[in-house]
Coordinates of C-alpha atoms and ligand atoms in Angstrom, one line a residue:
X27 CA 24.4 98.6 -33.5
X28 CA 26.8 96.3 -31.2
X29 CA 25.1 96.3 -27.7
X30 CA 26.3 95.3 -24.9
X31 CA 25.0 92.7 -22.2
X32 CA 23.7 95.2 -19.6
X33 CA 23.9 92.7 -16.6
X34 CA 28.0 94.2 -16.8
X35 CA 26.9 97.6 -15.8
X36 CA 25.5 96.2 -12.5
X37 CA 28.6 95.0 -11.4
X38 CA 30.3 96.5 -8.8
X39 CA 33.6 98.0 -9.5
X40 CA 36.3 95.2 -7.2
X41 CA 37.7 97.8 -5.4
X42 CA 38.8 95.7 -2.5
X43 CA 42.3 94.7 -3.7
X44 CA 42.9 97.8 -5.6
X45 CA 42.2 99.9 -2.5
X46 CA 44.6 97.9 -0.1
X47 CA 47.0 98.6 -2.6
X48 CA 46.4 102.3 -3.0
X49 CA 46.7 102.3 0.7
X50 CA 49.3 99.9 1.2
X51 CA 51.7 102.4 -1.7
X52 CA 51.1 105.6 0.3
X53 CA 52.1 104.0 3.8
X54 CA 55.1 102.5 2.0
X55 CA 56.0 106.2 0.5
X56 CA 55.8 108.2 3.5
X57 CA 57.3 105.7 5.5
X58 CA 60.0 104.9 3.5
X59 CA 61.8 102.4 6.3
X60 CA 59.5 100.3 7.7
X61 CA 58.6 96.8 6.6
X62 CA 55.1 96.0 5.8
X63 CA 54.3 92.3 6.4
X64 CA 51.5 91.0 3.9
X65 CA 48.4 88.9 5.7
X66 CA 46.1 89.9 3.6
X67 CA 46.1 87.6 0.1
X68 CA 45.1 84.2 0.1
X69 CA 48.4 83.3 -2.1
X70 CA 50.9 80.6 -1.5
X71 CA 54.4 81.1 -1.0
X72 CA 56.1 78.3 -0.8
X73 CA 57.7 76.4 -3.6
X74 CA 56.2 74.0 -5.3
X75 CA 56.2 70.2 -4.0
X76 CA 59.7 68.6 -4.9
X77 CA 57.7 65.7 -6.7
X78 CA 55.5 68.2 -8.6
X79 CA 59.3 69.6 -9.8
X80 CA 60.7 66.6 -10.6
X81 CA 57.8 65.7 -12.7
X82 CA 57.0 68.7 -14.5
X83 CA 60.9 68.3 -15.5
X84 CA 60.5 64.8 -17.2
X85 CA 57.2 65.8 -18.4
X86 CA 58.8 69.4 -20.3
X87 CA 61.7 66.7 -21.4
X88 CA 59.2 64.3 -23.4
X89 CA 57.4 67.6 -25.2
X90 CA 60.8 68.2 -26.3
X91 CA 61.3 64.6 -28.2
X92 CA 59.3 64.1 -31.1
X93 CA 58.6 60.3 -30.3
X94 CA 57.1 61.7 -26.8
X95 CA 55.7 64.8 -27.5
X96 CA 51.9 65.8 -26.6
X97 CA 50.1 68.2 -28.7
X98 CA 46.0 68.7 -27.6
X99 CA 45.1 66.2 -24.9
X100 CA 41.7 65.3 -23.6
X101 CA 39.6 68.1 -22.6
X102 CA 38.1 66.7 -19.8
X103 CA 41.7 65.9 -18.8
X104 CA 44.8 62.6 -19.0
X105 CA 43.2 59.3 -17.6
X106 CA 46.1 59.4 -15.3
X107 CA 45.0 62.7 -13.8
X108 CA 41.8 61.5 -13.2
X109 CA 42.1 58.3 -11.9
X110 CA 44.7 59.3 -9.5
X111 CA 42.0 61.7 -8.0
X112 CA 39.3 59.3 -8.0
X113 CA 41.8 56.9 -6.5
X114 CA 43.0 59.1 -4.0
X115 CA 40.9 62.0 -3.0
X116 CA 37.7 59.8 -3.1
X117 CA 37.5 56.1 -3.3
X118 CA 40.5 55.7 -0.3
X119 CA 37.5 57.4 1.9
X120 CA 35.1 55.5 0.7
X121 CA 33.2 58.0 -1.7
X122 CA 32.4 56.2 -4.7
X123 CA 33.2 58.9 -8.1
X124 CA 34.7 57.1 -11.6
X125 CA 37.3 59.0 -13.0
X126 CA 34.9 60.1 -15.9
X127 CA 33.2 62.5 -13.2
X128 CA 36.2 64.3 -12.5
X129 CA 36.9 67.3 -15.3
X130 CA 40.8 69.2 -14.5
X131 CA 40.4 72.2 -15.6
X132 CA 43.2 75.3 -14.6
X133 CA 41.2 76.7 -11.7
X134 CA 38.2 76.4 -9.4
X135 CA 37.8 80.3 -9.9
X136 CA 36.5 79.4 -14.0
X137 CA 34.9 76.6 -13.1
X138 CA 33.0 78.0 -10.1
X139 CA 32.5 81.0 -12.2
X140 CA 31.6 79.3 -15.8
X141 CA 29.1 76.5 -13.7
X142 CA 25.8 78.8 -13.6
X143 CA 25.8 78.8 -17.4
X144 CA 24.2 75.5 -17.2
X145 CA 21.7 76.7 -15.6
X146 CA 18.2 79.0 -16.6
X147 CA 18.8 82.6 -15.9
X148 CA 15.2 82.7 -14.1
X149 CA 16.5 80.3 -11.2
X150 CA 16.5 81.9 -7.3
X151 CA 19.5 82.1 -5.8
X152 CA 21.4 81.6 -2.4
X153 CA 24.6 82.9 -1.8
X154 CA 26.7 83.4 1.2
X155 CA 27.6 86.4 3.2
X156 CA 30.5 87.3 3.6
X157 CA 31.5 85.2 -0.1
X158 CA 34.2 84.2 -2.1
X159 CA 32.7 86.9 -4.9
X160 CA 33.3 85.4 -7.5
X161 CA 30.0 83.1 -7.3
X162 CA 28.1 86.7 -7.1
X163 CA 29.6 88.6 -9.4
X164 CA 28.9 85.4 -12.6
X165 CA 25.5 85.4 -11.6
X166 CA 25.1 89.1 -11.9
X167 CA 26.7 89.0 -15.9
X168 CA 24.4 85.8 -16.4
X169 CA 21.3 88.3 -15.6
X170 CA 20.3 86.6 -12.3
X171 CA 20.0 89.4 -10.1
X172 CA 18.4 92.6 -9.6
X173 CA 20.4 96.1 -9.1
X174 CA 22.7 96.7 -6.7
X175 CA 21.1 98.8 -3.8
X176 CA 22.6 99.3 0.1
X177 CA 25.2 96.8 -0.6
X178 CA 23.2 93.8 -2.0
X179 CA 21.9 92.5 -5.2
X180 CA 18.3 92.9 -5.5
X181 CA 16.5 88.9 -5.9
X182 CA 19.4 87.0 -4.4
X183 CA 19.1 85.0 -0.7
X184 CA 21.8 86.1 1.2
X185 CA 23.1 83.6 3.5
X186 CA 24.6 85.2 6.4
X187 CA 27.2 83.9 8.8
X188 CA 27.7 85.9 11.9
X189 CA 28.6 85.5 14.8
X190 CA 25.4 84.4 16.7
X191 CA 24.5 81.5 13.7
X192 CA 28.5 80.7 14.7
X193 CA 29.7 81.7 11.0
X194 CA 27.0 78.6 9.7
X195 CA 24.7 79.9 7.1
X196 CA 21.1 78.6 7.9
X197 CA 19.0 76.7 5.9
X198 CA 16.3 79.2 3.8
X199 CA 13.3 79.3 5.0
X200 CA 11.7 79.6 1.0
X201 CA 13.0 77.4 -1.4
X202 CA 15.6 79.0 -3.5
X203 CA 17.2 76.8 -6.5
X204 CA 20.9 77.1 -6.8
X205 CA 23.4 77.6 -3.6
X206 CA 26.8 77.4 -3.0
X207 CA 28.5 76.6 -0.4
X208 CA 32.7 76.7 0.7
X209 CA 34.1 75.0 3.3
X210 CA 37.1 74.5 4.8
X211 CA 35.7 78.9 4.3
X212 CA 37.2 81.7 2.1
X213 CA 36.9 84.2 4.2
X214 CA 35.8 83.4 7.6
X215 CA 37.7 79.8 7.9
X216 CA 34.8 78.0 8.8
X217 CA 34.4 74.0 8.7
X218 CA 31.3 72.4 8.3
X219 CA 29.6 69.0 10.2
X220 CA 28.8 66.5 8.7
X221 CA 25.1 67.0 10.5
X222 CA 25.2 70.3 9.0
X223 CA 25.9 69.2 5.3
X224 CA 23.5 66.2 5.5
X225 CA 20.5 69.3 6.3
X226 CA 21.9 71.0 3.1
X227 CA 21.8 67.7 0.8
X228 CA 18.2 66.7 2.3
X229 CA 17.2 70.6 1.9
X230 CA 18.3 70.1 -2.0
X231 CA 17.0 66.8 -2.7
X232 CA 13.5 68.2 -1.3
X233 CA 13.5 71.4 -3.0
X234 CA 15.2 69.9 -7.0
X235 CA 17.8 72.2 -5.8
X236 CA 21.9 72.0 -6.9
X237 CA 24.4 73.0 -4.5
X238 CA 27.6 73.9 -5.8
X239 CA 30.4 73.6 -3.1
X240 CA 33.6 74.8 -2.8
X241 CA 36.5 72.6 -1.1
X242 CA 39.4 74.4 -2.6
X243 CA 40.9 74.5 0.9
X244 CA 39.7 70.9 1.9
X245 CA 43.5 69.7 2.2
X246 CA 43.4 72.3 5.3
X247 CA 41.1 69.8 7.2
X248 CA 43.1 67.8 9.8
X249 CA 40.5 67.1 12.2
X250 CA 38.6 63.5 11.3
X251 CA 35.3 64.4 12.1
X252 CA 35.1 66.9 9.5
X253 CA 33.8 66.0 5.9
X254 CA 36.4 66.4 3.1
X255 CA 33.8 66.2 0.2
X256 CA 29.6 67.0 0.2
X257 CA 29.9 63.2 -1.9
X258 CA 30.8 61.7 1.7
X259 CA 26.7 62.5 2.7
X260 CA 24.6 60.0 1.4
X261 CA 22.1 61.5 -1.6
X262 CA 24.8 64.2 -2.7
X263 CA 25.6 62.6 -6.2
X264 CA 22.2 64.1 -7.0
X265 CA 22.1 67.6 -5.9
X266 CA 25.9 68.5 -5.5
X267 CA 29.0 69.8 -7.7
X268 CA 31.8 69.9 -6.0
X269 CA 35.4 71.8 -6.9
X270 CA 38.5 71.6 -5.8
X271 CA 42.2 73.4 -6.5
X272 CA 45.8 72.6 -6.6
X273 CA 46.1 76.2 -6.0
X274 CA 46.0 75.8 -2.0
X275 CA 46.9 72.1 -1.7
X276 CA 50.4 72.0 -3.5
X277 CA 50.9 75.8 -4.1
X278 CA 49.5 75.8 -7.8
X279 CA 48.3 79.4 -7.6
X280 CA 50.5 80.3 -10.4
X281 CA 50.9 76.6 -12.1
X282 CA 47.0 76.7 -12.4
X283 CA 45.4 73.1 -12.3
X284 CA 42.2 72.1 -10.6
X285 CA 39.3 69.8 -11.0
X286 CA 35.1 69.6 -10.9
X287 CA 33.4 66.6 -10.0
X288 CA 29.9 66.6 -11.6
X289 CA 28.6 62.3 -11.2
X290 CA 26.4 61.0 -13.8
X291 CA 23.4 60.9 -11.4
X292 CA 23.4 64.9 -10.7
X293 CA 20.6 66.4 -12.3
X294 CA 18.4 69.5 -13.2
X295 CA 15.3 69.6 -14.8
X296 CA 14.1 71.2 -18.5
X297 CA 11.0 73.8 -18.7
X298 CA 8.9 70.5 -18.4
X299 CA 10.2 68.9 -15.4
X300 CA 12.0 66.1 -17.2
X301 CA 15.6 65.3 -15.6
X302 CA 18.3 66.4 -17.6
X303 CA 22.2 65.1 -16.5
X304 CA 24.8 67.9 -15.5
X305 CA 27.2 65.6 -16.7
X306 CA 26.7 65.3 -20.0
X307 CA 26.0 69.6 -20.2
X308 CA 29.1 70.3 -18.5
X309 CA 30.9 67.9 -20.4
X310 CA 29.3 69.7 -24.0
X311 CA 30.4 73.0 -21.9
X312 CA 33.9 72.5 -21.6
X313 CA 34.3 70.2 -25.1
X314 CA 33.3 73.4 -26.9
X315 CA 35.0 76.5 -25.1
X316 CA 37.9 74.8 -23.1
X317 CA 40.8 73.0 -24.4
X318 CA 42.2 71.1 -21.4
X319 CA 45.1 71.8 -19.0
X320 CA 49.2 71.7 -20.1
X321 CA 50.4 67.8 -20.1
X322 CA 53.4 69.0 -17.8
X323 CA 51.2 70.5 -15.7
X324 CA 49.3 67.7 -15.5
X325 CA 51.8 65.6 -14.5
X326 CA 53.0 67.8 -11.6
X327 CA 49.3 67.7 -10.2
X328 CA 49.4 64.0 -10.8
X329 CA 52.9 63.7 -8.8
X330 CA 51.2 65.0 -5.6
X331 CA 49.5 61.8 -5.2
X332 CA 52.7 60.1 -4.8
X333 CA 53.6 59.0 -1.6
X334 CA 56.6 61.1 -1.7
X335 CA 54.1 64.0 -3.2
X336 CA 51.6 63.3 -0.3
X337 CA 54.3 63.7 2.9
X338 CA 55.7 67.1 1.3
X339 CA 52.4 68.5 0.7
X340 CA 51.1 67.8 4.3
X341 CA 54.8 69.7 5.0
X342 CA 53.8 72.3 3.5
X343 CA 50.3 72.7 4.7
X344 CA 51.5 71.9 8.2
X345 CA 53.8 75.2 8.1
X346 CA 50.6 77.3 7.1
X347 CA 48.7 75.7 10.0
X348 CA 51.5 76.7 12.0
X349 CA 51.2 80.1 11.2
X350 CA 47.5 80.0 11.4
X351 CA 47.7 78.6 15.1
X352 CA 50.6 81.6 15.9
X353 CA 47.4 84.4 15.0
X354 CA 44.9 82.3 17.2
X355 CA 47.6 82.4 20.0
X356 CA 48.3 86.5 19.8
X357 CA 44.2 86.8 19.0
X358 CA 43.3 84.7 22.0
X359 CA 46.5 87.1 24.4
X360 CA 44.6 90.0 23.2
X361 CA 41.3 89.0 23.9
X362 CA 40.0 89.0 19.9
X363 CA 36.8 87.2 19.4
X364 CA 37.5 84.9 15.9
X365 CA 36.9 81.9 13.9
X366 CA 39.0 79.8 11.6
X367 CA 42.2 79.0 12.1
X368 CA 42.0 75.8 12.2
X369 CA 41.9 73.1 9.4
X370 CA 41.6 76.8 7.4
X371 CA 44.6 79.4 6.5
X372 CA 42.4 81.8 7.3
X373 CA 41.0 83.6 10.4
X374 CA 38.0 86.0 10.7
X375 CA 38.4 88.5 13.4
X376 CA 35.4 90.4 15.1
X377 CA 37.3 94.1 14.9
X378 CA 35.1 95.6 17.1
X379 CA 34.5 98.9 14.8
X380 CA 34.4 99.3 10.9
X381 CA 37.2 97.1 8.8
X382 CA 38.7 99.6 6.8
X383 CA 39.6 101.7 10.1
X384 CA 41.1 99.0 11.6
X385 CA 42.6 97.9 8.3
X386 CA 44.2 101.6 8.6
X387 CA 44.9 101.2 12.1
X388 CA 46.9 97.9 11.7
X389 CA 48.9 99.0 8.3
X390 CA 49.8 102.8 10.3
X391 CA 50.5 101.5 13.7
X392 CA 52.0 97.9 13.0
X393 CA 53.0 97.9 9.2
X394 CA 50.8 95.0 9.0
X395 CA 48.3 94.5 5.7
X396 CA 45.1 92.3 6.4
X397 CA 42.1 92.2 4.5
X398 CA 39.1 94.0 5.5
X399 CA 35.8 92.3 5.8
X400 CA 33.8 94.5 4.2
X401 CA 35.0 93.2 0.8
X402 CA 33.4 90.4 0.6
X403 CA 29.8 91.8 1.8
X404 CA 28.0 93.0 4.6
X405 CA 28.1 90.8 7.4
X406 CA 32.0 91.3 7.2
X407 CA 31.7 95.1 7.8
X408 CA 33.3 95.0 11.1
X409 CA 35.4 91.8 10.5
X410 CA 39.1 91.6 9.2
X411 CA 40.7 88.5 7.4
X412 CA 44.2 87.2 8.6
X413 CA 45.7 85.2 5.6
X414 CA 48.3 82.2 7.2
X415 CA 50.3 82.5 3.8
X416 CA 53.6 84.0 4.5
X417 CA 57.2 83.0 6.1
X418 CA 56.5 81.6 10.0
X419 CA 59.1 84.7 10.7
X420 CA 57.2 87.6 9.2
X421 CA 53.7 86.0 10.9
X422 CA 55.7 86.1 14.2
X423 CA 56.9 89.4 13.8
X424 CA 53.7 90.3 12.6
X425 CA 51.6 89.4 15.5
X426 CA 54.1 90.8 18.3
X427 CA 53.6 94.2 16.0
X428 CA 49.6 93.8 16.3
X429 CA 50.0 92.6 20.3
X430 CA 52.4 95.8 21.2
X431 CA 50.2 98.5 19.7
X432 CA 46.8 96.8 20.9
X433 CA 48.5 96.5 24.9
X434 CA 50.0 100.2 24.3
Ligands
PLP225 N1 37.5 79.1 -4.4 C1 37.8 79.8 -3.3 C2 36.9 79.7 -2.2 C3 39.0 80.5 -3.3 O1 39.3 81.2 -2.2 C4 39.9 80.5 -4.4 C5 41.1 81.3 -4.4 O2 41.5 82.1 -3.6 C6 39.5 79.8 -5.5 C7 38.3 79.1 -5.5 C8 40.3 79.9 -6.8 O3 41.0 78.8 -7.0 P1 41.9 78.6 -8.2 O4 43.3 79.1 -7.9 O5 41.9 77.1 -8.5 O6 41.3 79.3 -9.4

C-alpha cells in the first residue's frame, strides 16, 4: 500500500492569498467602477534592469549558434556568476567568501525551503513570528513539529516580534538548534544591528547551533550602519547560511535567479559529535536533485553587477523607497504606529483591532488591498502589511484614499 508522509496532513491549508483574492473578486463585482490599488504582494513591477535586457539578448543569441551554444552548465552555477558575487556583494565590503561558496540556484524560496533537509529531523527549532512561512511550513513536511493547535505548531520556539521587543526577536532563553532569521524583514520591515546579529552568532557558536538568514531584501539597506550580510560579524562562517534573491534586487520575480552562501568552515555535527561540513552536503544536495539555472538567465543576473547594472538597479530600488517613504508620511498624518519602511519595501502597521477587519475596512471604504497580518502568525493578528511595490501614482492615490476615510 503507497502511503503517504503524514507530516502533509499537518499543514495548514495557505489561505491567506487565496482569501484576499476571494475578497478582493466580490468587491470588484459589486462594485463594478472603482479601482482597486494592490499593496498587498511583495512582487516587483518594474521592468527588468536595461543591462539585464541587453544581456539576456546576446546571451539567447549564442544558444542559438551552434559554435556558442550551452547545453547543461554547472550545477552549482557559471564561474562568472559566482565570482562576480563574491567580487561584488562580498569581498568589496570586506567579507571574505570564494566563489565556490556561493551556489545560484532560481530562488531563495527552494533554497530556504530545501536547506532543513541537511539537517536531523530530531533538531529544536526557532522560528520567527510573524514569518516568511515558508521556513515553517518545510519543517512541518520534514516531520519537525508537532500538530497544529491555537495557531501554532506544537515543539517549535516561536520567536516573537512585537511591538514592546521593537519587532527584534530575543535571544532563547533554552538552546534550540536551528533558527532563521530575515532581515532587511518580510513582513514587518525590520533591519537588524550589527550588536544585535553579533548576540545571534555568539548565541550559535555557543549552543553548535546554524542560523539560516534571509537577506533577500538586503539591496533595500541604504543606511551604513546596518549589516548587509550575517558574514560581516566575526565567527559567522561557522554557524551561518545566508540567501539572497535577484527577485527584489533587479526585479527577477519572474526571471527566477538567486544564490546560497554555505563557506567551507560552516558546520553541523553527526550522531557522535564529529563536525561534518554544510558545504560539501549542500553541494551533494543540489548535484543530485538540481540542475542549475538557464545560461541566459545567468548572464542577466551577472549584468547587474555592471556599473551600468549597479546605477539602474539602485534606480529602481530608489522608486520603491520612494513609495515606501509616501506610506510612512500618510501613516505618521494619521497617527499610525508602524515599522519598516525604511531600507525595507515593506511597512508593518499596528491596526488597532483585528487584520482581516481592517483588511475589509480598507478594500470597502478605500478600494485599497493590503495584507493582513494574521497570515503570517500570531503576533501579526492586529497588524497589516503595506507592500511599496506598485506605480508611485497608484501609492499616492492610494494613501490620500486611506487618509480621507480614516479623517472622515
Ligand atoms: N525570502 C523572503 C523573505 C521573501 O519574502 C521571498 C519572496 O517574497 C523569498 C525569500 C523568495 O525569493 P525568491 O523569489 O528568490 O524565491
Amino acid at each position: 500500500m503507497i502511503t503517504i508522509n503524514k507530516h502533509y496532513l499537518k499543514l495548514q491549508a495557505s489561505y491567506l492569498f487565496s482569501m484576499i483574492a476571494e475578497r478582493v473578486s466580490d468587491y470588484q463585482n459589486s462594485n463594478p467602477e472603482q479601482e482597486i490599488i494592490r499593496l498587498g504582494i511583495g512582487d516587483c513591477t518594474r521592468a527588468l534592469p536595461g543591462a539585464c535586457i541587453e544581456a539576456l539578448h546576446r546571451a539567447v543569441d549564442e544558444m542559438a549558434d551552434d559554435t556558442t551554444f550551452r547545453g547543461y552548465g554547472p550545477e552549482q552555477g557559471y564561474p562568472f556568476l559566482r565570482e562576480a558575487i563574491a567580487e561584488h556583494d562580498y569581498r568589496s565590503r570586506g567579507v571574505d567568501i570564494d566563489p565556490d561558496e556561493i551556489f545560484i540556484s532560481d530562488g531563495a524560496k527552494c533554497d530556504t525551503g530545501n536547506f532543513q533537509e541537511l539537517l536531523s529531523p530530531d533538531i529544536v527549532l526557532a522560528i520567527p513570528d510573524p514569518v516568511y512561512p515558508v521556513y515553517v511550513d518545510t519543517n512541518v513536511m520534514a516531520g519537525r513539529t508537532g500538530a497544529y493547535r491555537d495557531g501554532r505548531y506544537q515543539h517549535v520556539v516561536y520567536l516573537e516580534s512585537t511591538r514592546e521587543n521593537g519587532f527584534m526577536p530575543s535571544i532563547p532563553s533554552e538552546p534550540v538548534d536551528l533558527i532563521y532569521l530575515c532581515f532587511p524583514n518580510n513582513p514587518t520591515g525590520a533591519v537588524v544591528t550589527r550588536e544585535v546579529l553579533t548576540e545571534w552568532v555568539e548565541y550559535a557558536r555557543e549552543n553548535k547551533a546554524l542560523i539560516l538568514f534571509d537577506a533577500a531584501y538586503e539591496a533595500f539597506i541604504r543606511d551604513d550602519d546596518i549589516p548587509h550580510s550575517i558574514f560581516e560579524i566575526d565567527g559567522a562562517r561557522e554557524v551561518a547560511v545566508e540567501f539572497r534573491s535577484f527577485s527584489k534586487t533587479g526585479g527577477f520575480t519572474g526571471t527566477r535567479c538567486a544564490f546560497t552562501v554555505v563557506s567551507r568552515a560552516c558546520r553541523a555535527y553527526d550522531e557522535q559529535g564529529h563536525v561534518q561540513g554544510l558545504h560539501a552536503l549542500w553541494n551533494r544536495r543540489q548535484s543530485t536533485k538540481f540542475n542549475g539555472v538557464s545560461y541566459p538567465v545567468q548572464r542577466a543576473a551577472e549584468a547587474i553587477y555592471s556599473d551600468e547594472g549597479k546605477e539602474q538597479v539602485r534606480d529602481i530600488i530608489d522608486y520603491y523607497l520612494k513609495n515606501a517613504a509616501r506610506v510612512r508620511k500618510e501613516m505618521d498624518a494619521l497617527g499610525f504606529s508602524y515599522v519598516g519602511g525604511r531600507n525595507s519595501p515593506y511597512i508593518w502597521i499596528d491596526a488597532g483591532r483585528d487584520s482581516w477587519d481592517f483588511f475589509d475596512m480598507l478594500l470597502s471604504r478605500a478600494g485599497v488591498v493590503c495584507t493582513p497580518g494574521a497570515g503570517f502568525g500570531t503576533c501579526g493578528n492586529t497588524y497589516i502589511r503595506i507592500s511599496a511595490f506598485n506605480s508611485y501614482d497608484k501609492v499616492d492615490r492610494a494613501m490620500k484614499r486611506i487618509g480621507g476615510i480614516v479623517r472622515s
